[in-house]
């Protein structure tokens, strides 16, 4: 399948990243042709979360005895407030049931998106650098992406070239930002085990949308988020791990020389972010072409 992108440099940031992912997903679905399933289950991704976690207090999927364990005195807000820069490693898995309609032809397939990401975020200096490898299974379509953010200017480097864009999506969706958005809320559960205190929060759709749309929204599309749950793991007085799970529905369409294409994606996202350093400042410069 030959894939061409025209006018990428004129798009906003959301469209560049979202379009890249949409192309990979649709290409995989199109190459498969017909109704297909896959048993691919990467251990690192599927073991990220306990099953059955739900956003309601009555069905969290957490052992009911866990909330009665000794939690100690952990001031999460104070911990977050002391973080000015941090580096992280993320493993994420998005599983999608994709329905692609072009004219009178409809194709249904199951697609998995594996994301391995290493990032650095300076929340004070407003600089960030994120290296991502995105693989679409089962066709093993892979794209490496470098995202550099300096203030409100973002540089995205992929196999299609370097795009310089004015947008601020990363500042609304980086891992620590999700934590900042909910630490004033009452957690669904809180427990300490083996020296690690775990906070479990339900997230509203507006908190997750910037992250979900960055991967799934190439323009005029609609993304709905449900059952979003965030786990924050704290040990030795700092955040060591952040886990996120949610369900989603994304609808998008486009018209081009090949006709009208409509894509509906239904699925789940699960990710684990491991914090690798805190307040170790790094230089962030624009990428070379």
GROMACS .gro file of C-alpha atoms in nm, residues 104-277:
model
  174
  104UNK     CA    1  -1.998   0.024  -0.045
  105UNK     CA    2  -1.707  -0.167   0.106
  106UNK     CA    3  -1.681  -0.219   0.483
  107UNK     CA    4  -1.389  -0.389   0.655
  108UNK     CA    5  -1.370  -0.495   1.020
  109UNK     CA    6  -1.049  -0.586   1.195
  110UNK     CA    7  -0.879  -0.594   1.533
  111UNK     CA    8  -0.569  -0.378   1.559
  112UNK     CA    9  -0.327  -0.326   1.845
  113UNK     CA   10  -0.107  -0.019   1.883
  114UNK     CA   11   0.211  -0.066   2.088
  115UNK     CA   12   0.379   0.254   2.206
  116UNK     CA   13   0.723   0.263   2.364
  117UNK     CA   14   0.811   0.612   2.478
  118UNK     CA   15   1.105   0.779   2.650
  119UNK     CA   16   1.045   1.138   2.752
  120UNK     CA   17   1.182   1.437   2.937
  121UNK     CA   18   0.956   1.720   3.057
  122UNK     CA   19   1.060   2.054   3.209
  123UNK     CA   20   0.737   2.197   3.349
  124UNK     CA   21   0.902   2.522   3.463
  125UNK     CA   22   1.105   2.601   3.150
  126UNK     CA   23   0.826   2.454   2.932
  127UNK     CA   24   1.056   2.231   2.733
  128UNK     CA   25   1.006   1.865   2.651
  129UNK     CA   26   1.159   1.589   2.440
  130UNK     CA   27   0.974   1.265   2.367
  131UNK     CA   28   1.103   0.972   2.160
  132UNK     CA   29   0.831   0.727   2.057
  133UNK     CA   30   0.819   0.401   1.865
  134UNK     CA   31   0.468   0.315   1.750
  135UNK     CA   32   0.394  -0.033   1.614
  136UNK     CA   33   0.061  -0.141   1.467
  137UNK     CA   34  -0.010  -0.514   1.497
  138UNK     CA   35  -0.062  -0.765   1.349
  139UNK     CA   36   0.100  -0.613   1.038
  140UNK     CA   37   0.405  -0.475   1.224
  141UNK     CA   38   0.376  -0.128   1.072
  142UNK     CA   39   0.624   0.081   1.270
  143UNK     CA   40   0.694   0.453   1.290
  144UNK     CA   41   0.959   0.627   1.499
  145UNK     CA   42   0.871   0.976   1.612
  146UNK     CA   43   1.064   1.252   1.788
  147UNK     CA   44   0.859   1.528   1.950
  148UNK     CA   45   1.036   1.837   2.082
  149UNK     CA   46   0.836   2.109   2.255
  150UNK     CA   47   0.977   2.452   2.338
  151UNK     CA   48   0.713   2.679   2.487
  152UNK     CA   49   0.414   2.676   2.252
  153UNK     CA   50   0.615   2.555   1.953
  154UNK     CA   51   0.631   2.185   1.874
  155UNK     CA   52   0.863   2.003   1.634
  156UNK     CA   53   0.755   1.658   1.517
  157UNK     CA   54   1.013   1.450   1.331
  158UNK     CA   55   0.897   1.131   1.155
  159UNK     CA   56   0.982   0.946   0.836
  160UNK     CA   57   0.773   1.213   0.659
  161UNK     CA   58   1.016   1.485   0.770
  162UNK     CA   59   1.022   1.758   1.033
  163UNK     CA   60   0.711   1.965   1.100
  164UNK     CA   61   0.717   2.285   1.304
  165UNK     CA   62   0.381   2.363   1.461
  166UNK     CA   63   0.229   2.606   1.707
  167UNK     CA   64   0.026   2.403   1.957
  168UNK     CA   65   0.038   2.296   2.321
  169UNK     CA   66  -0.113   1.947   2.335
  170UNK     CA   67   0.178   1.800   2.531
  171UNK     CA   68   0.130   2.045   2.817
  172UNK     CA   69  -0.223   1.907   2.863
  173UNK     CA   70  -0.136   1.538   2.833
  174UNK     CA   71   0.210   1.454   2.971
  175UNK     CA   72   0.202   1.198   3.258
  176UNK     CA   73   0.253   1.442   3.547
  177UNK     CA   74  -0.018   1.673   3.409
  178UNK     CA   75  -0.273   1.393   3.450
  179UNK     CA   76  -0.167   1.361   3.814
  180UNK     CA   77  -0.190   1.736   3.870
  181UNK     CA   78  -0.543   1.737   3.728
  182UNK     CA   79  -0.684   1.500   3.990
  183UNK     CA   80  -0.484   1.528   4.313
  184UNK     CA   81  -0.747   1.760   4.462
  185UNK     CA   82  -1.009   1.486   4.415
  186UNK     CA   83  -1.094   1.208   4.658
  187UNK     CA   84  -0.931   0.880   4.543
  188UNK     CA   85  -1.138   0.570   4.478
  189UNK     CA   86  -0.888   0.378   4.688
  190UNK     CA   87  -0.558   0.426   4.867
  191UNK     CA   88  -0.335   0.155   5.013
  192UNK     CA   89   0.026   0.079   5.098
  193UNK     CA   90   0.196  -0.250   5.018
  194UNK     CA   91   0.565  -0.339   5.037
  195UNK     CA   92   0.658   0.023   5.101
  196UNK     CA   93   0.466   0.161   4.802
  197UNK     CA   94   0.154   0.372   4.847
  198UNK     CA   95  -0.098   0.346   4.562
  199UNK     CA   96  -0.363   0.609   4.491
  200UNK     CA   97  -0.647   0.509   4.255
  201UNK     CA   98  -0.849   0.787   4.089
  202UNK     CA   99  -1.138   0.807   3.846
  203UNK     CA  100  -1.067   1.053   3.564
  204UNK     CA  101  -1.320   1.266   3.379
  205UNK     CA  102  -1.331   1.266   3.001
  206UNK     CA  103  -1.197   1.620   2.967
  207UNK     CA  104  -0.875   1.523   3.147
  208UNK     CA  105  -0.804   1.230   2.913
  209UNK     CA  106  -0.921   1.381   2.582
  210UNK     CA  107  -0.596   1.570   2.500
  211UNK     CA  108  -0.399   1.245   2.528
  212UNK     CA  109  -0.652   1.031   2.341
  213UNK     CA  110  -0.701   1.285   2.063
  214UNK     CA  111  -0.327   1.317   2.009
  215UNK     CA  112  -0.312   0.953   1.902
  216UNK     CA  113  -0.653   0.911   1.740
  217UNK     CA  114  -0.781   1.243   1.609
  218UNK     CA  115  -0.646   1.356   1.270
  219UNK     CA  116  -0.881   1.654   1.240
  220UNK     CA  117  -1.259   1.676   1.238
  221UNK     CA  118  -1.325   1.364   1.444
  222UNK     CA  119  -1.507   1.273   1.761
  223UNK     CA  120  -1.351   1.086   2.054
  224UNK     CA  121  -1.547   0.961   2.356
  225UNK     CA  122  -1.376   0.839   2.675
  226UNK     CA  123  -1.528   0.620   2.949
  227UNK     CA  124  -1.409   0.418   3.252
  228UNK     CA  125  -1.085   0.615   3.294
  229UNK     CA  126  -0.879   0.510   3.597
  230UNK     CA  127  -0.539   0.644   3.707
  231UNK     CA  128  -0.305   0.471   3.953
  232UNK     CA  129  -0.026   0.672   4.116
  233UNK     CA  130   0.249   0.474   4.291
  234UNK     CA  131   0.458   0.656   4.554
  235UNK     CA  132   0.771   0.522   4.728
  236UNK     CA  133   1.059   0.685   4.915
  237UNK     CA  134   0.879   1.018   4.911
  238UNK     CA  135   0.831   1.048   4.536
  239UNK     CA  136   0.623   0.922   4.244
  240UNK     CA  137   0.776   0.613   4.087
  241UNK     CA  138   0.501   0.487   3.856
  242UNK     CA  139   0.177   0.601   3.692
  243UNK     CA  140  -0.075   0.361   3.538
  244UNK     CA  141  -0.365   0.461   3.317
  245UNK     CA  142  -0.658   0.266   3.171
  246UNK     CA  143  -0.965   0.381   2.979
  247UNK     CA  144  -1.215   0.280   2.711
  248UNK     CA  145  -1.270   0.484   2.396
  249UNK     CA  146  -1.470   0.532   2.079
  250UNK     CA  147  -1.326   0.742   1.796
  251UNK     CA  148  -1.511   0.836   1.478
  252UNK     CA  149  -1.343   1.009   1.185
  253UNK     CA  150  -1.398   1.060   0.815
  254UNK     CA  151  -1.218   1.214   0.520
  255UNK     CA  152  -1.276   1.295   0.154
  256UNK     CA  153  -0.995   1.285  -0.098
  257UNK     CA  154  -0.922   1.180  -0.454
  258UNK     CA  155  -0.995   0.820  -0.358
  259UNK     CA  156  -1.344   0.899  -0.224
  260UNK     CA  157  -1.511   0.916   0.117
  261UNK     CA  158  -1.361   0.707   0.399
  262UNK     CA  159  -1.521   0.663   0.741
  263UNK     CA  160  -1.340   0.498   1.032
  264UNK     CA  161  -1.490   0.396   1.367
  265UNK     CA  162  -1.251   0.270   1.635
  266UNK     CA  163  -1.368   0.111   1.960
  267UNK     CA  164  -1.122  -0.010   2.216
  268UNK     CA  165  -0.911   0.031   2.528
  269UNK     CA  166  -0.589   0.201   2.637
  270UNK     CA  167  -0.355   0.069   2.907
  271UNK     CA  168  -0.022   0.226   2.993
  272UNK     CA  169   0.249   0.218   3.255
  273UNK     CA  170   0.481   0.515   3.305
  274UNK     CA  171   0.797   0.456   3.506
  275UNK     CA  172   0.960   0.774   3.638
  276UNK     CA  173   1.336   0.741   3.579
  277UNK     CA  174   1.463   1.073   3.717
   0.00000   0.00000   0.00000
